[in-house]
Short mmCIF file of C-alpha atoms in Angstrom, two decimals:
data_model
loop_
_atom_site.label_atom_id
_atom_site.label_comp_id
_atom_site.label_asym_id
_atom_site.label_seq_id
_atom_site.Cartn_x
_atom_site.Cartn_y
_atom_site.Cartn_z
CA UNK A 1156 135.16 155.03 113.44
CA UNK A 1157 137.79 157.59 114.37
CA UNK A 1158 137.05 161.18 115.28
CA UNK A 1159 139.31 164.18 115.59
CA UNK A 1160 138.78 166.87 118.17
CA UNK A 1161 140.03 170.39 118.57
CA UNK A 1162 142.27 170.79 121.61
CA UNK A 1163 140.40 173.87 122.74
CA UNK A 1164 136.85 172.70 122.26
CA UNK A 1165 136.89 168.91 122.48
CA UNK A 1166 134.52 168.82 125.45
CA UNK A 1167 131.95 170.94 123.64
CA UNK A 1168 132.30 168.78 120.55
CA UNK A 1169 131.65 165.59 122.50
CA UNK A 1170 128.74 167.26 124.25
CA UNK A 1171 127.31 168.20 120.87
CA UNK A 1172 127.68 164.64 119.58
CA UNK A 1173 125.84 163.27 122.58
CA UNK A 1174 123.24 166.00 122.33
CA UNK A 1175 122.55 164.87 118.80
CA UNK A 1176 121.62 161.35 119.82
CA UNK A 1177 118.05 160.58 118.75
CA UNK A 1178 115.34 159.89 121.29
CA UNK A 1179 114.28 156.29 121.68
CA UNK A 1180 110.61 155.50 122.07
CA UNK A 1181 109.08 152.53 123.88
CA UNK A 1182 107.74 149.57 121.87
CA UNK A 1183 104.02 149.46 121.19
CA UNK A 1184 101.99 148.41 124.19
CA UNK A 1185 104.80 148.81 126.70
CA UNK A 1186 103.35 151.77 128.58
CA UNK A 1187 99.89 150.17 128.79
CA UNK A 1188 101.53 147.05 130.15
CA UNK A 1189 103.45 149.10 132.71
CA UNK A 1190 100.28 150.92 133.74
CA UNK A 1191 98.63 147.58 134.34
CA UNK A 1192 101.59 146.86 136.65
CA UNK A 1193 102.10 143.49 135.06
CA UNK A 1194 105.59 142.13 135.70
CA UNK A 1195 107.44 142.04 132.41
CA UNK A 1196 109.92 139.31 133.11
CA UNK A 1197 109.97 136.10 135.04
CA UNK A 1198 112.76 137.38 137.26
CA UNK A 1199 110.68 140.33 138.28
CA UNK A 1200 107.77 138.02 139.06
CA UNK A 1201 109.92 135.95 141.36
CA UNK A 1202 111.26 139.08 143.04
CA UNK A 1203 107.71 140.28 143.50
CA UNK A 1204 106.67 137.05 145.14
CA UNK A 1205 109.66 137.24 147.44
CA UNK A 1206 108.85 140.79 148.43
CA UNK A 1207 105.32 139.72 149.22
CA UNK A 1208 106.78 137.28 151.69
CA UNK A 1209 108.47 140.22 153.40
CA UNK A 1210 105.23 142.16 153.31
CA UNK A 1211 103.38 139.24 154.85
CA UNK A 1212 105.94 138.95 157.63
CA UNK A 1213 105.62 142.62 158.46
CA UNK A 1214 101.84 142.48 158.36
CA UNK A 1215 101.66 139.42 160.56
CA UNK A 1216 103.88 141.16 163.09
CA UNK A 1217 101.60 144.15 163.01
CA UNK A 1218 98.38 142.24 163.40
CA UNK A 1219 99.48 140.29 166.38
CA UNK A 1220 99.15 136.91 164.74
CA UNK A 1221 102.56 135.82 166.00
CA UNK A 1222 103.05 134.68 169.55
CA UNK A 1223 104.94 136.91 171.96
CA UNK A 1224 108.14 134.95 172.24
CA UNK A 1225 110.55 136.82 174.47
CA UNK A 1226 113.71 137.52 172.54
CA UNK A 1227 117.08 138.47 173.98
CA UNK A 1228 118.59 141.03 171.68
CA UNK A 1229 122.38 140.85 171.78
CA UNK A 1230 123.85 144.18 170.59
CA UNK A 1231 127.14 142.53 169.60
CA UNK A 1232 125.28 140.04 167.41
CA UNK A 1233 123.23 142.87 165.91
CA UNK A 1234 126.41 144.77 165.05
CA UNK A 1235 128.04 141.67 163.56
CA UNK A 1236 124.94 140.94 161.52
CA UNK A 1237 124.87 144.49 160.20
CA UNK A 1238 128.52 144.37 159.16
CA UNK A 1239 128.19 140.96 157.54
CA UNK A 1240 124.98 141.75 155.65
CA UNK A 1241 126.28 145.14 154.53
CA UNK A 1242 129.52 143.61 153.28
CA UNK A 1243 127.58 140.95 151.43
CA UNK A 1244 125.09 143.36 149.88
CA UNK A 1245 127.76 145.81 148.73
CA UNK A 1246 130.23 143.11 147.77
CA UNK A 1247 132.93 144.46 150.06
CA UNK A 1248 134.50 141.31 151.37
CA UNK A 1249 131.95 139.21 153.23
CA UNK A 1250 132.23 135.50 152.58
CA UNK A 1251 128.59 135.12 153.57
CA UNK A 1252 125.93 134.82 150.90
CA UNK A 1253 122.41 135.58 151.98
CA UNK A 1254 119.13 134.79 150.31
CA UNK A 1255 117.99 138.00 148.63
CA UNK A 1256 114.26 138.46 148.97
CA UNK A 1257 114.08 141.95 147.47
CA UNK A 1258 116.69 143.42 145.13
CA UNK A 1259 116.07 146.98 146.20
CA UNK A 1260 112.71 147.77 144.67
CA UNK A 1261 110.71 147.37 147.83
CA UNK A 1262 109.78 149.98 150.37
CA UNK A 1263 109.84 147.68 153.38
CA UNK A 1264 111.15 149.47 156.46
CA UNK A 1265 111.37 152.86 154.80
CA UNK A 1266 108.87 154.18 157.34
CA UNK A 1267 111.62 154.03 159.95
CA UNK A 1268 114.20 156.07 158.07
CA UNK A 1269 114.94 159.76 157.48
CA UNK A 1270 114.49 161.08 153.95
CA UNK A 1271 116.88 160.22 151.17
CA UNK A 1272 117.73 156.66 152.07
CA UNK A 1273 117.31 154.30 149.15
CA UNK A 1274 116.57 150.62 149.52
CA UNK A 1275 119.51 148.56 148.29
CA UNK A 1276 118.56 145.03 149.17
CA UNK A 1277 116.54 142.92 151.58
CA UNK A 1278 117.95 139.56 152.64
CA UNK A 1279 117.20 136.72 154.99
CA UNK A 1280 119.98 136.52 157.57
CA UNK A 1281 120.09 134.48 160.75
CA UNK A 1282 116.36 133.88 160.54
CA UNK A 1283 115.57 137.59 160.28
CA UNK A 1284 114.51 139.82 157.44
CA UNK A 1285 117.18 142.51 157.04
CA UNK A 1286 116.75 145.53 154.76
CA UNK A 1287 119.81 147.58 153.80
CA UNK A 1288 119.53 151.23 152.84
CA UNK A 1289 122.03 153.77 151.58
CA UNK A 1290 122.29 157.56 151.43
CA UNK A 1291 125.57 158.87 150.09
CA UNK A 1292 128.19 157.15 152.23
CA UNK A 1293 125.78 156.24 155.02
CA UNK A 1294 124.44 152.72 155.27
CA UNK A 1295 121.60 151.63 157.50
CA UNK A 1296 120.12 148.21 158.15
CA UNK A 1297 116.68 147.47 159.57
CA UNK A 1298 115.89 143.99 160.90
CA UNK A 1299 112.46 142.55 161.62
CA UNK A 1300 111.63 139.62 163.82
CA UNK A 1301 108.55 138.48 165.71
CA UNK A 1302 108.45 138.42 169.48
CA UNK A 1303 108.94 140.72 172.46
CA UNK A 1304 112.18 142.35 173.54
CA UNK A 1305 113.67 141.12 176.79
CA UNK A 1306 114.38 144.61 178.06
CA UNK A 1307 115.99 143.26 181.22
CA UNK A 1308 118.76 141.68 179.16
CA UNK A 1309 119.80 145.02 177.69
CA UNK A 1310 122.03 147.48 179.51
CA UNK A 1311 119.95 149.82 181.63
CA UNK A 1312 121.86 152.92 180.57
CA UNK A 1313 120.67 152.45 177.01
CA UNK A 1314 116.98 152.66 177.90
CA UNK A 1315 115.16 155.53 176.25
CA UNK A 1316 111.66 156.71 175.66
CA UNK A 1317 110.57 157.88 172.24
CA UNK A 1318 107.05 159.21 171.98
CA UNK A 1319 106.04 157.16 175.00
CA UNK A 1320 107.49 153.95 173.57
CA UNK A 1321 110.10 151.86 175.32
CA UNK A 1322 113.26 152.01 173.23
CA UNK A 1323 116.89 151.00 173.66
CA UNK A 1324 119.75 152.86 172.04
CA UNK A 1325 123.53 152.57 172.02
CA UNK A 1326 125.15 155.76 170.67
CA UNK A 1327 128.52 154.12 170.06
CA UNK A 1328 127.25 151.41 167.72
CA UNK A 1329 124.14 153.38 166.67
CA UNK A 1330 121.91 150.42 167.44
CA UNK A 1331 118.26 151.13 168.19
CA UNK A 1332 115.84 148.47 169.40
CA UNK A 1333 112.12 149.19 169.09
CA UNK A 1334 109.14 147.17 170.24
CA UNK A 1335 105.76 147.19 168.56
CA UNK A 1336 102.70 145.28 169.63
CA UNK A 1337 104.24 141.96 168.62
CA UNK A 1338 107.37 142.63 166.66
CA UNK A 1339 110.93 143.75 167.18
CA UNK A 1340 112.63 146.25 164.90
CA UNK A 1341 116.39 146.69 165.15
CA UNK A 1342 117.97 149.64 163.34
CA UNK A 1343 121.72 150.08 162.89
CA UNK A 1344 123.34 153.25 161.62
CA UNK A 1345 121.05 156.05 162.83
CA UNK A 1346 121.09 158.34 165.83
CA UNK A 1347 118.13 158.06 168.16
CA UNK A 1348 116.91 161.50 167.19
CA UNK A 1349 116.81 160.46 163.55
CA UNK A 1350 114.81 157.38 164.42
CA UNK A 1351 112.42 159.41 166.55
CA UNK A 1352 111.69 161.81 163.72
CA UNK A 1353 111.82 159.38 160.83
CA UNK A 1354 108.10 158.61 160.58
CA UNK A 1355 107.46 162.32 160.12
CA UNK A 1356 109.30 162.37 156.85
CA UNK A 1357 108.08 159.04 155.52
CA UNK A 1358 105.32 158.75 152.99
CA UNK A 1359 103.22 157.03 155.62
CA UNK A 1360 100.81 158.94 157.85
CA UNK A 1361 102.76 159.69 161.01
CA UNK A 1362 99.61 159.86 163.09
CA UNK A 1363 99.03 156.14 162.67
CA UNK A 1364 100.44 153.68 165.15
CA UNK A 1365 103.60 151.67 164.59
CA UNK A 1366 101.81 148.53 163.57
CA UNK A 1367 99.41 150.45 161.38
CA UNK A 1368 102.40 151.97 159.62
CA UNK A 1369 103.96 148.54 159.31
CA UNK A 1370 100.73 147.31 157.76
CA UNK A 1371 100.67 150.33 155.48
CA UNK A 1372 104.23 149.61 154.46
CA UNK A 1373 103.38 146.02 153.64
CA UNK A 1374 100.36 147.22 151.68
CA UNK A 1375 102.52 149.68 149.78
CA UNK A 1376 104.89 146.90 148.77
CA UNK A 1377 101.97 144.81 147.59
CA UNK A 1378 100.46 147.75 145.73
CA UNK A 1379 103.72 148.48 143.97
CA UNK A 1380 103.86 144.99 142.65
CA UNK A 1381 100.20 144.74 141.85
CA UNK A 1382 99.01 142.29 144.47
CA UNK A 1383 96.56 144.32 146.55
CA UNK A 1384 94.90 141.25 148.02
CA UNK A 1385 97.98 140.30 150.04
CA UNK A 1386 97.29 142.63 152.95
CA UNK A 1387 93.97 140.95 153.53
CA UNK A 1388 95.46 137.49 153.28
CA UNK A 1389 98.09 138.24 155.87
CA UNK A 1390 95.65 139.89 158.21
CA UNK A 1391 93.46 136.82 158.13
CA UNK A 1392 96.27 134.40 158.94
CA UNK B 444 120.87 156.78 179.75
CA UNK B 445 117.49 158.38 179.50
CA UNK B 446 116.91 160.18 176.25
CA UNK B 447 114.22 162.74 176.76
CA UNK B 448 112.65 163.08 173.36
CA UNK B 449 109.29 164.45 174.28
CA UNK B 450 106.08 164.35 172.30
CA UNK B 451 105.87 168.13 172.24
CA UNK B 452 109.24 168.60 170.50
CA UNK B 453 108.62 165.89 167.93
CA UNK B 454 105.10 167.16 167.30
CA UNK B 455 106.52 170.58 166.52
CA UNK B 456 108.95 169.12 164.04
CA UNK B 457 106.20 167.06 162.50
CA UNK B 458 104.02 170.07 161.96
CA UNK B 459 106.87 172.08 160.49
CA UNK B 460 107.78 169.36 158.03
CA UNK B 461 104.17 168.57 157.20
CA UNK B 462 103.42 172.22 156.48
CA UNK B 463 106.57 172.54 154.41
CA UNK B 464 105.60 169.45 152.41
CA UNK B 465 102.15 170.70 151.49
CA UNK B 466 102.76 174.44 151.53
CA UNK B 467 101.02 176.23 148.69
CA UNK B 468 100.57 173.21 146.44
CA UNK B 469 97.43 172.98 144.35
CA UNK B 470 97.09 169.22 144.21
CA UNK B 471 94.56 169.48 141.38
CA UNK B 472 97.33 170.76 139.11
CA UNK B 473 99.44 167.66 139.69
CA UNK B 474 99.06 165.14 136.85
CA UNK B 475 98.23 161.53 137.61
CA UNK B 476 100.90 158.91 137.10
CA UNK B 477 98.92 157.52 134.17
CA UNK B 478 98.99 160.94 132.53
CA UNK B 479 102.72 161.23 133.15
CA UNK B 480 103.31 157.74 131.77
CA UNK B 481 101.40 158.53 128.59
CA UNK B 482 102.70 162.05 127.98
CA UNK B 483 106.32 161.44 128.96
CA UNK B 484 106.73 157.85 127.78
CA UNK B 485 109.25 158.76 125.11
CA UNK B 486 111.23 161.04 127.42
CA UNK B 487 111.42 158.40 130.16
CA UNK B 488 112.19 155.57 127.79
CA UNK B 489 114.86 157.48 125.94
CA UNK B 490 116.65 158.56 129.12
CA UNK B 491 116.44 155.04 130.52
CA UNK B 492 117.78 153.59 127.26
CA UNK B 493 120.76 155.96 127.27
CA UNK B 494 121.54 154.80 130.80
CA UNK B 495 120.91 151.07 130.31
CA UNK B 496 121.91 150.52 126.70
CA UNK B 497 119.45 147.74 125.95
CA UNK B 498 115.68 147.45 125.78
CA UNK B 499 115.31 144.68 128.34
CA UNK B 500 116.93 146.65 131.18
CA UNK B 501 115.34 149.86 129.92
CA UNK B 502 111.85 148.41 130.26
CA UNK B 503 112.58 147.14 133.75
CA UNK B 504 113.93 150.56 134.72
CA UNK B 505 110.99 152.49 133.26
CA UNK B 506 108.56 150.23 135.08
CA UNK B 507 110.43 150.85 138.33
CA UNK B 508 110.43 154.59 137.63
CA UNK B 509 106.68 154.62 137.04
CA UNK B 510 106.15 152.90 140.38
CA UNK B 511 108.34 155.49 142.08
CA UNK B 512 106.46 158.26 140.30
CA UNK B 513 103.18 156.86 141.54
CA UNK B 514 104.56 156.64 145.06
CA UNK B 515 106.10 160.10 145.00
CA UNK B 516 103.29 162.08 143.40
CA UNK B 517 101.82 163.07 146.76
CA UNK B 518 105.00 165.02 147.55
CA UNK B 519 105.64 166.33 144.02
CA UNK B 520 105.78 170.11 143.75
CA UNK B 521 104.45 171.23 140.35
CA UNK B 522 107.24 172.73 138.31
CA UNK B 523 109.95 171.09 136.28
CA UNK B 524 108.33 167.72 135.64
CA UNK B 525 111.07 166.44 133.35
CA UNK B 526 113.67 167.42 135.93
CA UNK B 527 111.77 165.48 138.57
CA UNK B 528 111.41 162.47 136.27
CA UNK B 529 115.10 162.62 135.40
CA UNK B 530 116.02 162.65 139.06
CA UNK B 531 113.85 159.59 139.74
CA UNK B 532 115.13 157.75 136.68
CA UNK B 533 118.79 158.42 137.37
CA UNK B 534 118.53 157.45 141.01
CA UNK B 535 116.55 154.31 140.16
CA UNK B 536 119.26 153.42 137.64
CA UNK B 537 122.08 153.98 140.13
CA UNK B 538 120.17 151.99 142.78
CA UNK B 539 119.87 149.09 140.37
CA UNK B 540 123.57 149.25 139.54
CA UNK B 541 124.47 149.12 143.21
CA UNK B 542 122.11 146.25 143.93
CA UNK B 543 123.46 144.30 140.97
CA UNK B 544 127.10 144.74 141.94
CA UNK B 545 127.08 141.55 143.95
CA UNK B 546 125.35 139.65 141.17
CA UNK B 547 127.09 140.92 138.05
CA UNK B 548 125.37 140.14 134.79
CA UNK B 549 126.32 141.02 131.25
CA UNK B 550 123.43 142.30 129.18
CA UNK B 551 123.34 141.23 125.57
CA UNK B 552 123.22 144.02 123.03
CA UNK B 553 119.90 144.35 121.24
CA UNK B 554 121.47 143.76 117.86
CA UNK B 555 124.72 141.82 118.17
CA UNK B 556 125.54 142.43 114.52
CA UNK B 557 125.89 146.11 115.20
CA UNK B 558 128.75 145.70 117.65
CA UNK B 559 130.88 143.55 115.39
CA UNK B 560 133.83 145.60 114.27
CA UNK B 561 133.20 147.16 110.87
CA UNK B 562 135.33 146.81 107.82
CA UNK B 563 138.12 149.36 107.50
CA UNK B 564 136.64 150.20 104.11
CA UNK B 565 133.32 151.27 105.57
CA UNK B 566 132.34 154.54 103.98
CA UNK B 567 131.40 157.77 105.69
CA UNK B 568 127.70 157.20 105.18
CA UNK B 569 127.87 153.92 107.03
CA UNK B 570 129.88 155.58 109.80
CA UNK B 571 127.37 158.39 110.14
CA UNK B 572 124.49 155.94 110.28
CA UNK B 573 126.18 153.88 112.96
CA UNK B 574 127.35 156.83 115.04
CA UNK B 575 124.40 156.79 117.48
CA UNK B 576 124.89 153.10 118.26
CA UNK B 577 128.66 153.57 118.47
CA UNK B 578 128.22 156.44 120.91
CA UNK B 579 125.74 154.38 122.90
CA UNK B 580 128.23 151.53 123.09
CA UNK B 581 130.91 153.92 124.31
CA UNK B 582 128.51 155.34 126.89
CA UNK B 583 127.98 151.82 128.17
CA UNK B 584 131.75 151.49 128.66
CA UNK B 585 131.70 154.40 131.11
CA UNK B 586 131.30 153.64 134.82
CA UNK B 587 127.61 154.10 135.75
CA UNK B 588 128.32 157.16 137.91
CA UNK B 589 130.08 158.87 135.00
CA UNK B 590 127.49 157.72 132.47
CA UNK B 591 124.62 159.12 134.52
CA UNK B 592 126.04 162.64 134.76
CA UNK B 593 127.23 162.71 131.14
CA UNK B 594 123.76 161.69 129.94
CA UNK B 595 122.08 164.28 132.16
CA UNK B 596 124.47 167.01 131.01
CA UNK B 597 125.04 166.29 127.34
CA UNK B 598 122.00 164.30 126.24
CA UNK B 599 119.39 166.13 128.33
CA UNK B 600 121.14 169.48 128.73
CA UNK B 601 120.91 169.79 132.50
CA UNK B 602 123.05 172.34 134.33
CA UNK B 603 125.73 171.26 136.80
CA UNK B 604 123.56 172.57 139.64
CA UNK B 605 120.53 170.59 138.48
CA UNK B 606 122.59 167.41 138.22
CA UNK B 607 124.13 167.92 141.65
CA UNK B 608 120.66 168.34 143.10
CA UNK B 609 119.23 165.40 141.19
CA UNK B 610 121.75 162.81 142.29
CA UNK B 611 122.66 164.41 145.61
CA UNK B 612 126.40 164.83 145.11
CA UNK B 613 128.56 167.99 145.38
CA UNK B 614 128.76 170.12 142.26
CA UNK B 615 132.54 169.69 142.13
CA UNK B 616 132.05 165.95 141.92
CA UNK B 617 129.58 166.43 139.09
CA UNK B 618 132.05 168.58 137.17
CA UNK B 619 134.91 166.15 137.60
CA UNK B 620 132.78 163.13 136.66
CA UNK B 621 131.54 164.85 133.51
CA UNK B 622 135.07 165.89 132.57
CA UNK B 623 136.42 162.38 133.15
CA UNK B 624 133.51 160.81 131.32
CA UNK B 625 133.97 163.05 128.30
CA UNK B 626 137.70 162.47 128.42
CA UNK B 627 137.20 158.71 128.25
CA UNK B 628 134.79 159.13 125.36
CA UNK B 629 137.33 161.28 123.56
CA UNK B 630 140.02 158.65 123.93
CA UNK B 631 137.65 155.93 122.74
CA UNK B 632 136.46 157.98 119.77
CA UNK B 633 139.97 158.82 118.62
CA UNK B 634 141.32 155.27 118.79
#
């Protein structure tokens, strides 16, 4: 199938050809199935179950079901983890392969980010759940782990206070360490001011506490995938 | 280092953004996601198909888009609904492409017989009938970033400004991607 185009108007001619493409409608029953939020394919079902595991982790952190193990956060390790996970997720040279628990459809951790960041992938790395987000050429990772931050192990000059919460921030590496009731959130790639204002722009009610937002986030993941009972299950554990 | 981000300053920013988000919107005029799904099913599906090129990926993408629509309705400003849906669909498509880069898969065409090279004696009627599928195949040969802007511009008729806003890239980038995409299509169509 060979076409001939005028040198002066070839772009318009191609545009017209594409503009003439017919619309394509969905097969019968597809929209009703989508409205029922039933996973269409086995792969999606597995992804959904994996995301629920993330949701459960976040919810358990928020509800205080996990013991308060004191954790020493090593900024160098955090930076290395970020670089390795990012390289793996974007296929830019990491030899590490991580277990992907969410291929980018989830909303886990979005409550901690400014607007416009899109979830790319959530993986298990070094025993943590790490979500990677992207906005244009900016890449941010958010890690979750149970326990309590050993603030004394972090450099004193990095200590900050955001909305009355103890926080640690390193402007050079853009690492922020937050503490909730029972969980640790480590964010790489944002300035402290962006972190401080992020909940304002999220879809989650900013007036709610950190762990309530974490619970909301977990619930939102479950709702997206059609498993509303998960929040209750995790809360009861 | 003590960073003095006080409650008063962040509260002010919160109020400003909150007011901006809800300013002047009559929420009763916003359709539900079920209404959008039923009234714009063909629009969504067709756009997704032009981006994905096969029904399996199209259905996955539309389902993802509907979830994003449901999630985003509380911040939707009534206006150009199809523009908003196109923005969500295109970004969901590009997100999927990025997330699949590390796990490349090759989707099977819906009808393998249609991509087998035709006989040189095929008549014009046959060529005309196969043109949509041929064009779709050529679209699928474009890099996803080029395909997305070409579909938005030439299939949906968006302006450069609307496309730049939808996918959050500079307008010059949109222009060059469309030009390069069309140029590749031209070469493929004239071979």
